[in-house]
Amino acid sequence: MIDMIEKEEPIISEEEAAQYDRQIRLWGLDAQKRLRGSRVLLVGLGGLGAEVAKNLILAGVKGLTLLDHEQVTEESCRAQFLVPVTARGQNRAQASLERAQYLNPMVEVRAYPDRPEDKPDDFFLQFDAVCLTGCSRDLMVRVDQLCSQRNIKVFCGDVYGYYGYMFSDLGKEHHYALRIFCSLKEALEVDWTSEKAKASLKRTPVDYFLLHVLLKFRTDKGRDPDPQSFAEDSQLLRQIRDDVLESLAVSGDLLSDDFVSYCFSEMSPVCAVVGGVLGQEVVKALSQRDAPHRNFFFFDGRKGNGVVDYFGPN
Amino acid sequence: MVQLVGSLRKELADSLSSCRVLVVGAGGIGCELLKNLVLTGFKNIEVIDLDTIDVSNLNRQFLFQKKHVGKSKAQVAKESALQFCPTANITAYHDSIMNPDYNVEFFRNFMLVMNALDNRAARNHVNRMCLAADIPLIESGTAGYLGQVTVIKKGLTECYECQPKPSQKTFPGCTIRNTPSEPIHCIVWAKYLFNQLFGEEDADQEVSPDTADPEAAWNPEEAAARATASEKDGDIKRVSTKEWARSTGYDSIKLFNKLFKDDIMYLLTMDKLWKKRKAPLPLDWQQLENHALFNEDSPGSGLKDQQVLGIWGYCKLFQHSVETLRSQLEQKGDGAELVWDKDDPPAMDFVTAAANLRMHIFSMNMKSRFDIKSMAGNIIPAIATTNAVIAGLIVLEGLKILSGELESCRSVSSSTANYPEVISLVTYEEPYDELEECQRSPDYFFCTVFDTFP
């Protein structure tokens, strides 16, 4: 890894050793040093974003950049714990900055209020890992394509009510050489008409199709399902479900109506679970330790179970 | 028509805002749990913890900052949570849940109790109180990357104590006193030695050679003779280690020579022990001092605590820590006793030095202070993410309970045992080795053991 050789070997101070003691005892000093030399971009400071921010800041990365163009609303205050209740109307990234920094003064935390769509390619290339939450499908595909070529680790994740997922693309040259990752585009564009795909449908978590529905909703409406518009959004969700399943050439029975009323807003405990898994995947990738999940993790907060599954060109 | 408050059905959201819940523990799981509870909409939360904040907590107990070190965990957790949810009604107790003030009546105030503990005694206690009060309890635990959540409800599930838990590992006296073969034996010996010299003397924590060791006898008659001799010898040998140390004024070099030279030479006379084992090599302070000039400790890269010193380094550490502990004892006055604490530097130094000297004597590779602290202090590695996941699962189980869906509650674990399911509803039969505190069976059956508990 050329990037790592060029970097100066980080030193863990006695202060850091004392604070990180319990995690150094788990993943070792070398892993902690690699974290100490890593810069991460986090897009989206909703419920899931705040959890990931917390986890990465506590882990002791070199720097975490927060990027979010959204404003703090009443809903944001309910969803996450970094934003002060007095910050209504402020930019969500900037409003989260102070509390995020307090979590660990030894990490360089920055916040920018811009739209990720407006950021030039260069912006994304300054990081060792990027983590996208609350982003449109198009943006995620673009950033993934751009970054994975340069060996920058890409992670995506969202929480919709009781449901959540994370996706990772660690590129072709990841340290754990046995594992090959594919792009998000390839992962989402699996051809379900092939015999092989049809055969594997039975074992496929329905969450994968649910993800397609919710990403389409986000693209079409420019937002996620809103409890304030429950009636219309529910109707739209059912419609999108029909359209998506048809376009993927899979049975409409795969996803019953049931999911509709459980995918509104971001449920805190689900953010905690998905944010925990996602945070740990980022730590694993940056520290080059332990086998990464490949390439999706789906969590169903109603049932209480979480599965790892691979989607991509077979 | 379905009405939502955030993600939740209105009926559920309403019941959350009116019910009272108790969180036992404000540490790794507790901080994450408190955050999840207030964000989910729980309004009346009581949290109890007897502990104060330590710097090593800060890598995961995110409600605390450096400036809070030394303060009450429950109190600071409450204050931090109120920062992002000022309308929550949180009561904090800096106290032990085992205090009799928290009686069955106290527990009956709550709709739900959630444990965020790190020790069996407290878990057993809360288990019994919840059974007696007939309140659902959510039990949980984490260690490293692994975690587990289980619901306990009288009459519906087995309770925490239904299955016997693996108990803390102990070693036979002769292994500790005569024939250590692993570093842990030497570490246990060093902790015993600390107590014998500076702390509460315990008859089960002898450090001197055990003449009654059955392995030392060549034949049964000799074994019997040894056993009686060891008792009779009493009048001469019964000078306790502490008394002996006092009589020398806690002279560190005299102490060194007794423990690491004279006692070892005595062990060598029990020749049967060394028939099949490598014999221990006694140390001599003077010889080591002379050699020291040729064996400088070279500083490596990495943490200071992770360095392994040379033998003379540990001799000096032994001497220095004995002197520090001696003056600590003097300052405390007559009849004073010290309690061993892994976070008290001279106490930790003492065990590091004594254990390593003994390891060296018994031809084991010496270990760093970092590694010895893990073993001596029973440190369980811990990270934020595992606690975050488990605390999320606790709240999800809690919501099921409050929705009246107790039967759908399951034991949930976070591990790779059932890969690719990484968060799974427990279906295994085997005990969960990594989590000492939790051991579960997937079967639900009635627990009648505590029906008559007062």
GROMACS .gro file of C-alpha atoms in nm, chain B residues 14 50 70 81-82 115 118 152 160 176 224 264 279 287 324 333 354 410 441 452:
model
   20
  328ASP     CA    1  -4.743   0.713   2.421
  364LEU     CA    2  -2.157   0.293   4.217
  384GLY     CA    3  -1.323   1.096   3.917
  395ALA     CA    4  -2.813   1.291   2.830
  396LEU     CA    5  -3.011   1.594   2.939
  429ASN     CA    6  -2.891  -0.451   3.326
  432ASP     CA    7  -2.001  -0.620   3.453
  466ILE     CA    8  -3.582  -1.272   3.167
  474TYR     CA    9  -3.022  -1.570   3.509
  490ILE     CA   10   0.114  -2.172   4.280
  538ALA     CA   11   0.212  -3.872   5.544
  578ILE     CA   12   1.377  -2.159   4.566
  593ALA     CA   13   1.431  -2.722   3.808
  601GLN     CA   14   2.527  -1.148   4.111
  638THR     CA   15   0.686   0.273   4.781
  647GLY     CA   16  -0.067   0.379   6.043
  668ALA     CA   17   0.745  -1.029   4.140
  724ARG     CA   18  -3.554  -1.396   2.202
  755SER     CA   19  -3.014  -2.208   2.668
  766THR     CA   20  -4.095  -1.832   4.747
   0.00000   0.00000   0.00000
